[in-house]
């Protein structure tokens, strides 16, 4: 409340927008209407006469003010055109408000830009575009206010009012206010107290509370009575504006209240600042809803201090609330705003650093805003480091690298540059990329030996080298760290455990034991205490101090039953030794010993109760070996499959696969004896761990599996299983079994080209006679089917000379040799070989009609008929023809050709009647077919010959 010493009248002014300069009233009229476009909305103002000039300025976060500054163009009122009511459907614009001589254009957007154009001499178009980057700020209001004042002021220089100074820490006024010309309103005992406002002022909400509900009001410039008042523009968040009070001519300053540190908040605007428009010499009085004078709100300096205190104390919500309220104060200095933005970024990071994935966007946005506010600030490197680190932690590797590189390039001498290498080292170590981790840690140790990160980098380097099995180098690093910072182990006891591990790997048992005992004595319940006890037990075991080792193991089991060290010790006690890299043969010797604790129970306990333990993979491997040793092969395969499912990338994978293949080999060997091919395939399908391990199959298992696949109509898979046989030297017995099986698969599936290729792959093998004969037979068949019979003759000839050749193969050997002799017109051997082949095929057909090769029998009958006909034995040829007629059914496509051929033989033997009967049958059966037409032609020719012979002197032609 502002009190005038004489009148005590109350005037209320709230800064809500840019109030336009009053213009002389004229009788000119104007109307407006609205239109919608694709990317913007247009408001058109139409005047009665052409318009020379106008002013359009942004006076609020969602408001523009339109003024015609020329006296002769001044408009008394603005009215909507006929379609003006449709503006309620607009997305960007609200209905303009006629403020009397001005038009306030309201939008539904906080962020927008606008453009003006003249639609005609008397029309002005205003286009509104959405734009989040064009939000209102106090500086915009000041610029608009100055521009509007210049255009709207009269020619004479206006009276300049006194500026209100910024509020100091002590708000005691230095001057006494001038008397007011406005009389005070009388007090009323009932109802609401009257409030009065000057022209062009708006009244704000009345405060409903005391100091605990302060909200500052904007600073108001106090002009003289003859000059219209111009209020400050609203900010984007008007509730957060910090006031600058007018000096108060009070005898003493009011004591500033101090909000509690635990909770600092500036509530919504409920406080009002009342000023007089009569005189510039005024005082500022903060009042509550009842008009009672209260203390002013805390200064920005005080709030900054309280926010920092809350941040340092870990009260992040209170600190963040205070910083955000301060951020909305427009009167902050640049230094204060920089502190506020940095405070918000620091608070958000401190509150969300343990859950960066869910707080990523807030942290990145706040840090980026703080950094971009002042790119010359000394805090920019720390912001770049935080941006890189945050992106690195959530997996944005490329973004992290970009921020780190900017920090290194733009600030190469900054103390935070080594941190970029340290964070990369941490990242690679977590990803188990030990080499890159070691490279980054080592770079810090060598290039930045005096940085604060060098000690931790040395520890990380030693750990990385240890994982790479560079134990000598790791020992040198831990020795360097230990000597440069001799009391480091007191601050970080795990360093002792690390020193012990390195010494243990190098066989320095006494030194390792000293480091382990020192660690355990300093921190007996530490994170590494369980494994330290287990390592001590191992040292005593290796030095053959068995009683001490047992005592240490039992202590680890008793004290840490649920931790890795306790579980390791339990396993040591069960196995009576150390077997961290188990082999099948080694564990078989362990399982042969009697135990009071059954190893299987220990392994099962670790797997079932501690599935996430580092020992779980080792326990699964040993359990599968135990099943293998106990001849429980399905259980061994099941356990191995579980290992692959749970730990597919573990270093013990090769060993678990070895166990699985051993069990599979035993199962296949057992089932192949019983010819249980289906069972073998079922085992193969049920345990995928044995897949893609064909090269590791035993020869016997390979043949058994391929045979099972062939028997179950899976020839392609069978050949894939057999293929490793043909990529190496001959394996006695099994290679030839594989060759025989492969040839059978190829012949059954008529893959003749693959047979020729296989011959080249095994040409260096020394085959036994049976395998050699089988290979030659398959190759000869391949050449015949590839239409290369000349290449097959030598093979058939060699096979013909072999005694005790199977009847089936003998039939085909004679058949192909007979065909070769016939091609060479060597009719005698062709006839004999053909007769021998025909007898063999007939005999095979009688024994097994389903396997009778009728095509070869017909082919041989045709061949014998041709041979006898060509050698002048027509009667014998006719006999073969009659036998062929019995072998070819009437529905066979070759039946007409066979009948026509037999007819020709009858004619050769002089039996023309039989010849004519067969031809007539062909014509009757199908006169339009090839042989029907040929028969018709032959019969016609025969008739013409008979007619012509009657004119011959001898009676014949």
mmCIF file with all atom_site columns, N, CA and C in Angstrom, residues 582-632:
data_model
loop_
_atom_site.group_PDB
_atom_site.id
_atom_site.type_symbol
_atom_site.label_atom_id
_atom_site.label_alt_id
_atom_site.label_comp_id
_atom_site.label_asym_id
_atom_site.label_entity_id
_atom_site.label_seq_id
_atom_site.pdbx_PDB_ins_code
_atom_site.Cartn_x
_atom_site.Cartn_y
_atom_site.Cartn_z
_atom_site.occupancy
_atom_site.B_iso_or_equiv
_atom_site.pdbx_formal_charge
_atom_site.auth_seq_id
_atom_site.auth_comp_id
_atom_site.auth_asym_id
_atom_site.auth_atom_id
_atom_site.pdbx_PDB_model_num
ATOM 1   N N  . UNK A 1 582 ? 38.183 -76.830 -13.940 1.00 0.00 ? 582 UNK A N  1
ATOM 2   C CA . UNK A 1 582 ? 38.029 -78.294 -13.950 1.00 0.00 ? 582 UNK A CA 1
ATOM 3   C C  . UNK A 1 582 ? 38.107 -78.884 -15.346 1.00 0.00 ? 582 UNK A C  1
ATOM 4   N N  . UNK A 1 583 ? 38.698 -80.062 -15.416 1.00 0.00 ? 583 UNK A N  1
ATOM 5   C CA . UNK A 1 583 ? 38.695 -80.875 -16.629 1.00 0.00 ? 583 UNK A CA 1
ATOM 6   C C  . UNK A 1 583 ? 37.933 -82.162 -16.328 1.00 0.00 ? 583 UNK A C  1
ATOM 7   N N  . UNK A 1 584 ? 37.542 -82.852 -17.365 1.00 0.00 ? 584 UNK A N  1
ATOM 8   C CA . UNK A 1 584 ? 36.765 -84.082 -17.166 1.00 0.00 ? 584 UNK A CA 1
ATOM 9   C C  . UNK A 1 584 ? 37.604 -85.124 -16.431 1.00 0.00 ? 584 UNK A C  1
ATOM 10  N N  . UNK A 1 585 ? 38.822 -85.313 -16.892 1.00 0.00 ? 585 UNK A N  1
ATOM 11  C CA . UNK A 1 585 ? 39.660 -86.327 -16.252 1.00 0.00 ? 585 UNK A CA 1
ATOM 12  C C  . UNK A 1 585 ? 40.015 -85.923 -14.827 1.00 0.00 ? 585 UNK A C  1
ATOM 13  N N  . UNK A 1 586 ? 40.295 -84.623 -14.608 1.00 0.00 ? 586 UNK A N  1
ATOM 14  C CA . UNK A 1 586 ? 40.638 -84.169 -13.272 1.00 0.00 ? 586 UNK A CA 1
ATOM 15  C C  . UNK A 1 586 ? 39.498 -84.333 -12.289 1.00 0.00 ? 586 UNK A C  1
ATOM 16  N N  . UNK A 1 587 ? 38.295 -83.991 -12.716 1.00 0.00 ? 587 UNK A N  1
ATOM 17  C CA . UNK A 1 587 ? 37.144 -84.109 -11.817 1.00 0.00 ? 587 UNK A CA 1
ATOM 18  C C  . UNK A 1 587 ? 36.745 -85.572 -11.607 1.00 0.00 ? 587 UNK A C  1
ATOM 19  N N  . UNK A 1 588 ? 37.000 -86.427 -12.600 1.00 0.00 ? 588 UNK A N  1
ATOM 20  C CA . UNK A 1 588 ? 36.720 -87.855 -12.401 1.00 0.00 ? 588 UNK A CA 1
ATOM 21  C C  . UNK A 1 588 ? 37.551 -88.402 -11.238 1.00 0.00 ? 588 UNK A C  1
ATOM 22  N N  . UNK A 1 589 ? 38.817 -87.957 -11.154 1.00 0.00 ? 589 UNK A N  1
ATOM 23  C CA . UNK A 1 589 ? 39.665 -88.416 -10.054 1.00 0.00 ? 589 UNK A CA 1
ATOM 24  C C  . UNK A 1 589 ? 39.186 -87.877 -8.721  1.00 0.00 ? 589 UNK A C  1
ATOM 25  N N  . UNK A 1 590 ? 38.581 -86.678 -8.725  1.00 0.00 ? 590 UNK A N  1
ATOM 26  C CA . UNK A 1 590 ? 38.042 -86.095 -7.493  1.00 0.00 ? 590 UNK A CA 1
ATOM 27  C C  . UNK A 1 590 ? 36.815 -86.885 -7.042  1.00 0.00 ? 590 UNK A C  1
ATOM 28  N N  . UNK A 1 591 ? 35.948 -87.219 -7.984  1.00 0.00 ? 591 UNK A N  1
ATOM 29  C CA . UNK A 1 591 ? 34.695 -87.874 -7.627  1.00 0.00 ? 591 UNK A CA 1
ATOM 30  C C  . UNK A 1 591 ? 34.894 -89.335 -7.189  1.00 0.00 ? 591 UNK A C  1
ATOM 31  N N  . UNK A 1 592 ? 36.055 -89.872 -7.525  1.00 0.00 ? 592 UNK A N  1
ATOM 32  C CA . UNK A 1 592 ? 36.322 -91.250 -7.106  1.00 0.00 ? 592 UNK A CA 1
ATOM 33  C C  . UNK A 1 592 ? 36.633 -91.355 -5.611  1.00 0.00 ? 592 UNK A C  1
ATOM 34  N N  . UNK A 1 593 ? 36.875 -90.172 -4.967  1.00 0.00 ? 593 UNK A N  1
ATOM 35  C CA . UNK A 1 593 ? 37.216 -90.200 -3.545  1.00 0.00 ? 593 UNK A CA 1
ATOM 36  C C  . UNK A 1 593 ? 35.940 -90.181 -2.702  1.00 0.00 ? 593 UNK A C  1
ATOM 37  N N  . UNK A 1 594 ? 35.980 -90.808 -1.519  1.00 0.00 ? 594 UNK A N  1
ATOM 38  C CA . UNK A 1 594 ? 34.804 -90.742 -0.625  1.00 0.00 ? 594 UNK A CA 1
ATOM 39  C C  . UNK A 1 594 ? 34.763 -89.417 0.118   1.00 0.00 ? 594 UNK A C  1
ATOM 40  N N  . UNK A 1 595 ? 33.562 -88.884 0.291   1.00 0.00 ? 595 UNK A N  1
ATOM 41  C CA . UNK A 1 595 ? 33.408 -87.600 0.978   1.00 0.00 ? 595 UNK A CA 1
ATOM 42  C C  . UNK A 1 595 ? 32.313 -87.688 2.020   1.00 0.00 ? 595 UNK A C  1
ATOM 43  N N  . UNK A 1 596 ? 32.481 -86.846 3.046   1.00 0.00 ? 596 UNK A N  1
ATOM 44  C CA . UNK A 1 596 ? 31.394 -86.701 4.008   1.00 0.00 ? 596 UNK A CA 1
ATOM 45  C C  . UNK A 1 596 ? 30.350 -85.740 3.479   1.00 0.00 ? 596 UNK A C  1
ATOM 46  N N  . UNK A 1 597 ? 30.794 -84.788 2.646   1.00 0.00 ? 597 UNK A N  1
ATOM 47  C CA . UNK A 1 597 ? 29.883 -83.856 1.971   1.00 0.00 ? 597 UNK A CA 1
ATOM 48  C C  . UNK A 1 597 ? 29.827 -84.242 0.506   1.00 0.00 ? 597 UNK A C  1
ATOM 49  N N  . UNK A 1 598 ? 28.655 -84.459 0.012   1.00 0.00 ? 598 UNK A N  1
ATOM 50  C CA . UNK A 1 598 ? 28.505 -84.869 -1.376  1.00 0.00 ? 598 UNK A CA 1
ATOM 51  C C  . UNK A 1 598 ? 28.663 -83.664 -2.292  1.00 0.00 ? 598 UNK A C  1
ATOM 52  N N  . UNK A 1 599 ? 29.577 -83.728 -3.247  1.00 0.00 ? 599 UNK A N  1
ATOM 53  C CA . UNK A 1 599 ? 29.757 -82.584 -4.153  1.00 0.00 ? 599 UNK A CA 1
ATOM 54  C C  . UNK A 1 599 ? 28.481 -82.181 -4.873  1.00 0.00 ? 599 UNK A C  1
ATOM 55  N N  . UNK A 1 600 ? 27.687 -83.166 -5.286  1.00 0.00 ? 600 UNK A N  1
ATOM 56  C CA . UNK A 1 600 ? 26.466 -82.849 -6.033  1.00 0.00 ? 600 UNK A CA 1
ATOM 57  C C  . UNK A 1 600 ? 25.546 -81.945 -5.226  1.00 0.00 ? 600 UNK A C  1
ATOM 58  N N  . UNK A 1 601 ? 25.447 -82.166 -3.932  1.00 0.00 ? 601 UNK A N  1
ATOM 59  C CA . UNK A 1 601 ? 24.586 -81.335 -3.095  1.00 0.00 ? 601 UNK A CA 1
ATOM 60  C C  . UNK A 1 601 ? 25.105 -79.896 -3.030  1.00 0.00 ? 601 UNK A C  1
ATOM 61  N N  . UNK A 1 602 ? 26.423 -79.752 -2.938  1.00 0.00 ? 602 UNK A N  1
ATOM 62  C CA . UNK A 1 602 ? 27.015 -78.410 -2.881  1.00 0.00 ? 602 UNK A CA 1
ATOM 63  C C  . UNK A 1 602 ? 26.760 -77.676 -4.192  1.00 0.00 ? 602 UNK A C  1
ATOM 64  N N  . UNK A 1 603 ? 26.994 -78.369 -5.318  1.00 0.00 ? 603 UNK A N  1
ATOM 65  C CA . UNK A 1 603 ? 26.777 -77.719 -6.612  1.00 0.00 ? 603 UNK A CA 1
ATOM 66  C C  . UNK A 1 603 ? 25.312 -77.316 -6.764  1.00 0.00 ? 603 UNK A C  1
ATOM 67  N N  . UNK A 1 604 ? 24.402 -78.178 -6.393  1.00 0.00 ? 604 UNK A N  1
ATOM 68  C CA . UNK A 1 604 ? 22.973 -77.880 -6.528  1.00 0.00 ? 604 UNK A CA 1
ATOM 69  C C  . UNK A 1 604 ? 22.576 -76.702 -5.634  1.00 0.00 ? 604 UNK A C  1
ATOM 70  N N  . UNK A 1 605 ? 23.137 -76.637 -4.450  1.00 0.00 ? 605 UNK A N  1
ATOM 71  C CA . UNK A 1 605 ? 22.819 -75.541 -3.533  1.00 0.00 ? 605 UNK A CA 1
ATOM 72  C C  . UNK A 1 605 ? 23.251 -74.206 -4.121  1.00 0.00 ? 605 UNK A C  1
ATOM 73  N N  . UNK A 1 606 ? 24.436 -74.150 -4.672  1.00 0.00 ? 606 UNK A N  1
ATOM 74  C CA . UNK A 1 606 ? 24.932 -72.895 -5.258  1.00 0.00 ? 606 UNK A CA 1
ATOM 75  C C  . UNK A 1 606 ? 24.068 -72.483 -6.446  1.00 0.00 ? 606 UNK A C  1
ATOM 76  N N  . UNK A 1 607 ? 23.721 -73.461 -7.288  1.00 0.00 ? 607 UNK A N  1
ATOM 77  C CA . UNK A 1 607 ? 22.940 -73.150 -8.492  1.00 0.00 ? 607 UNK A CA 1
ATOM 78  C C  . UNK A 1 607 ? 21.536 -72.678 -8.135  1.00 0.00 ? 607 UNK A C  1
ATOM 79  N N  . UNK A 1 608 ? 20.895 -73.350 -7.209  1.00 0.00 ? 608 UNK A N  1
ATOM 80  C CA . UNK A 1 608 ? 19.503 -73.053 -6.897  1.00 0.00 ? 608 UNK A CA 1
ATOM 81  C C  . UNK A 1 608 ? 19.343 -71.852 -5.975  1.00 0.00 ? 608 UNK A C  1
ATOM 82  N N  . UNK A 1 609 ? 20.222 -71.716 -4.982  1.00 0.00 ? 609 UNK A N  1
ATOM 83  C CA . UNK A 1 609 ? 20.055 -70.648 -3.996  1.00 0.00 ? 609 UNK A CA 1
ATOM 84  C C  . UNK A 1 609 ? 20.813 -69.381 -4.347  1.00 0.00 ? 609 UNK A C  1
ATOM 85  N N  . UNK A 1 610 ? 21.848 -69.503 -5.171  1.00 0.00 ? 610 UNK A N  1
ATOM 86  C CA . UNK A 1 610 ? 22.642 -68.322 -5.516  1.00 0.00 ? 610 UNK A CA 1
ATOM 87  C C  . UNK A 1 610 ? 22.894 -68.300 -7.031  1.00 0.00 ? 610 UNK A C  1
ATOM 88  N N  . UNK A 1 611 ? 21.825 -68.210 -7.820  1.00 0.00 ? 611 UNK A N  1
ATOM 89  C CA . UNK A 1 611 ? 21.988 -68.287 -9.286  1.00 0.00 ? 611 UNK A CA 1
ATOM 90  C C  . UNK A 1 611 ? 22.781 -67.134 -9.883  1.00 0.00 ? 611 UNK A C  1
ATOM 91  N N  . UNK A 1 612 ? 22.842 -65.999 -9.167  1.00 0.00 ? 612 UNK A N  1
ATOM 92  C CA . UNK A 1 612 ? 23.575 -64.844 -9.687  1.00 0.00 ? 612 UNK A CA 1
ATOM 93  C C  . UNK A 1 612 ? 25.007 -64.774 -9.175  1.00 0.00 ? 612 UNK A C  1
ATOM 94  N N  . UNK A 1 613 ? 25.409 -65.749 -8.394  1.00 0.00 ? 613 UNK A N  1
ATOM 95  C CA . UNK A 1 613 ? 26.772 -65.772 -7.875  1.00 0.00 ? 613 UNK A CA 1
ATOM 96  C C  . UNK A 1 613 ? 27.769 -66.025 -8.993  1.00 0.00 ? 613 UNK A C  1
ATOM 97  N N  . UNK A 1 614 ? 28.989 -65.525 -8.799  1.00 0.00 ? 614 UNK A N  1
ATOM 98  C CA . UNK A 1 614 ? 30.045 -65.784 -9.779  1.00 0.00 ? 614 UNK A CA 1
ATOM 99  C C  . UNK A 1 614 ? 30.423 -67.262 -9.821  1.00 0.00 ? 614 UNK A C  1
ATOM 100 N N  . UNK A 1 615 ? 30.034 -67.997 -8.794  1.00 0.00 ? 615 UNK A N  1
ATOM 101 C CA . UNK A 1 615 ? 30.340 -69.418 -8.744  1.00 0.00 ? 615 UNK A CA 1
ATOM 102 C C  . UNK A 1 615 ? 29.305 -70.280 -9.457  1.00 0.00 ? 615 UNK A C  1
ATOM 103 N N  . UNK A 1 616 ? 28.158 -69.707 -9.803  1.00 0.00 ? 616 UNK A N  1
ATOM 104 C CA . UNK A 1 616 ? 27.095 -70.502 -10.426 1.00 0.00 ? 616 UNK A CA 1
ATOM 105 C C  . UNK A 1 616 ? 27.560 -71.187 -11.718 1.00 0.00 ? 616 UNK A C  1
ATOM 106 N N  . UNK A 1 617 ? 28.276 -70.512 -12.628 1.00 0.00 ? 617 UNK A N  1
ATOM 107 C CA . UNK A 1 617 ? 28.749 -71.218 -13.833 1.00 0.00 ? 617 UNK A CA 1
ATOM 108 C C  . UNK A 1 617 ? 29.688 -72.372 -13.505 1.00 0.00 ? 617 UNK A C  1
ATOM 109 N N  . UNK A 1 618 ? 30.603 -72.150 -12.563 1.00 0.00 ? 618 UNK A N  1
ATOM 110 C CA . UNK A 1 618 ? 31.526 -73.217 -12.188 1.00 0.00 ? 618 UNK A CA 1
ATOM 111 C C  . UNK A 1 618 ? 30.775 -74.396 -11.581 1.00 0.00 ? 618 UNK A C  1
ATOM 112 N N  . UNK A 1 619 ? 29.771 -74.093 -10.762 1.00 0.00 ? 619 UNK A N  1
ATOM 113 C CA . UNK A 1 619 ? 28.993 -75.165 -10.141 1.00 0.00 ? 619 UNK A CA 1
ATOM 114 C C  . UNK A 1 619 ? 28.235 -75.963 -11.199 1.00 0.00 ? 619 UNK A C  1
ATOM 115 N N  . UNK A 1 620 ? 27.684 -75.291 -12.214 1.00 0.00 ? 620 UNK A N  1
ATOM 116 C CA . UNK A 1 620 ? 26.964 -76.013 -13.274 1.00 0.00 ? 620 UNK A CA 1
ATOM 117 C C  . UNK A 1 620 ? 27.914 -76.911 -14.059 1.00 0.00 ? 620 UNK A C  1
ATOM 118 N N  . UNK A 1 621 ? 29.104 -76.424 -14.337 1.00 0.00 ? 621 UNK A N  1
ATOM 119 C CA . UNK A 1 621 ? 30.074 -77.243 -15.072 1.00 0.00 ? 621 UNK A CA 1
ATOM 120 C C  . UNK A 1 621 ? 30.435 -78.488 -14.270 1.00 0.00 ? 621 UNK A C  1
ATOM 121 N N  . UNK A 1 622 ? 30.741 -78.306 -13.000 1.00 0.00 ? 622 UNK A N  1
ATOM 122 C CA . UNK A 1 622 ? 31.126 -79.463 -12.181 1.00 0.00 ? 622 UNK A CA 1
ATOM 123 C C  . UNK A 1 622 ? 29.955 -80.428 -11.993 1.00 0.00 ? 622 UNK A C  1
ATOM 124 N N  . UNK A 1 623 ? 28.754 -79.880 -11.924 1.00 0.00 ? 623 UNK A N  1
ATOM 125 C CA . UNK A 1 623 ? 27.587 -80.757 -11.783 1.00 0.00 ? 623 UNK A CA 1
ATOM 126 C C  . UNK A 1 623 ? 27.391 -81.597 -13.037 1.00 0.00 ? 623 UNK A C  1
ATOM 127 N N  . UNK A 1 624 ? 27.575 -81.018 -14.214 1.00 0.00 ? 624 UNK A N  1
ATOM 128 C CA . UNK A 1 624 ? 27.435 -81.785 -15.454 1.00 0.00 ? 624 UNK A CA 1
ATOM 129 C C  . UNK A 1 624 ? 28.523 -82.846 -15.553 1.00 0.00 ? 624 UNK A C  1
ATOM 130 N N  . UNK A 1 625 ? 29.750 -82.532 -15.092 1.00 0.00 ? 625 UNK A N  1
ATOM 131 C CA . UNK A 1 625 ? 30.819 -83.533 -15.107 1.00 0.00 ? 625 UNK A CA 1
ATOM 132 C C  . UNK A 1 625 ? 30.484 -84.670 -14.133 1.00 0.00 ? 625 UNK A C  1
ATOM 133 N N  . UNK A 1 626 ? 29.875 -84.304 -13.013 1.00 0.00 ? 626 UNK A N  1
ATOM 134 C CA . UNK A 1 626 ? 29.497 -85.339 -12.046 1.00 0.00 ? 626 UNK A CA 1
ATOM 135 C C  . UNK A 1 626 ? 28.481 -86.296 -12.665 1.00 0.00 ? 626 UNK A C  1
ATOM 136 N N  . UNK A 1 627 ? 27.501 -85.756 -13.400 1.00 0.00 ? 627 UNK A N  1
ATOM 137 C CA . UNK A 1 627 ? 26.522 -86.617 -14.074 1.00 0.00 ? 627 UNK A CA 1
ATOM 138 C C  . UNK A 1 627 ? 27.204 -87.486 -15.128 1.00 0.00 ? 627 UNK A C  1
ATOM 139 N N  . UNK A 1 628 ? 28.150 -86.921 -15.851 1.00 0.00 ? 628 UNK A N  1
ATOM 140 C CA . UNK A 1 628 ? 28.880 -87.690 -16.861 1.00 0.00 ? 628 UNK A CA 1
ATOM 141 C C  . UNK A 1 628 ? 29.650 -88.826 -16.197 1.00 0.00 ? 628 UNK A C  1
ATOM 142 N N  . UNK A 1 629 ? 30.305 -88.514 -15.079 1.00 0.00 ? 629 UNK A N  1
ATOM 143 C CA . UNK A 1 629 ? 31.058 -89.542 -14.348 1.00 0.00 ? 629 UNK A CA 1
ATOM 144 C C  . UNK A 1 629 ? 30.130 -90.639 -13.826 1.00 0.00 ? 629 UNK A C  1
ATOM 145 N N  . UNK A 1 630 ? 28.914 -90.265 -13.462 1.00 0.00 ? 630 UNK A N  1
ATOM 146 C CA . UNK A 1 630 ? 27.956 -91.212 -12.901 1.00 0.00 ? 630 UNK A CA 1
ATOM 147 C C  . UNK A 1 630 ? 27.083 -91.859 -13.974 1.00 0.00 ? 630 UNK A C  1
ATOM 148 N N  . UNK A 1 631 ? 27.462 -91.677 -15.265 1.00 0.00 ? 631 UNK A N  1
ATOM 149 C CA . UNK A 1 631 ? 26.733 -92.275 -16.399 1.00 0.00 ? 631 UNK A CA 1
ATOM 150 C C  . UNK A 1 631 ? 25.272 -91.837 -16.461 1.00 0.00 ? 631 UNK A C  1
ATOM 151 N N  . UNK A 1 632 ? 24.990 -90.647 -16.002 1.00 0.00 ? 632 UNK A N  1
ATOM 152 C CA . UNK A 1 632 ? 23.650 -90.060 -16.133 1.00 0.00 ? 632 UNK A CA 1
ATOM 153 C C  . UNK A 1 632 ? 23.703 -89.045 -17.276 1.00 0.00 ? 632 UNK A C  1
#
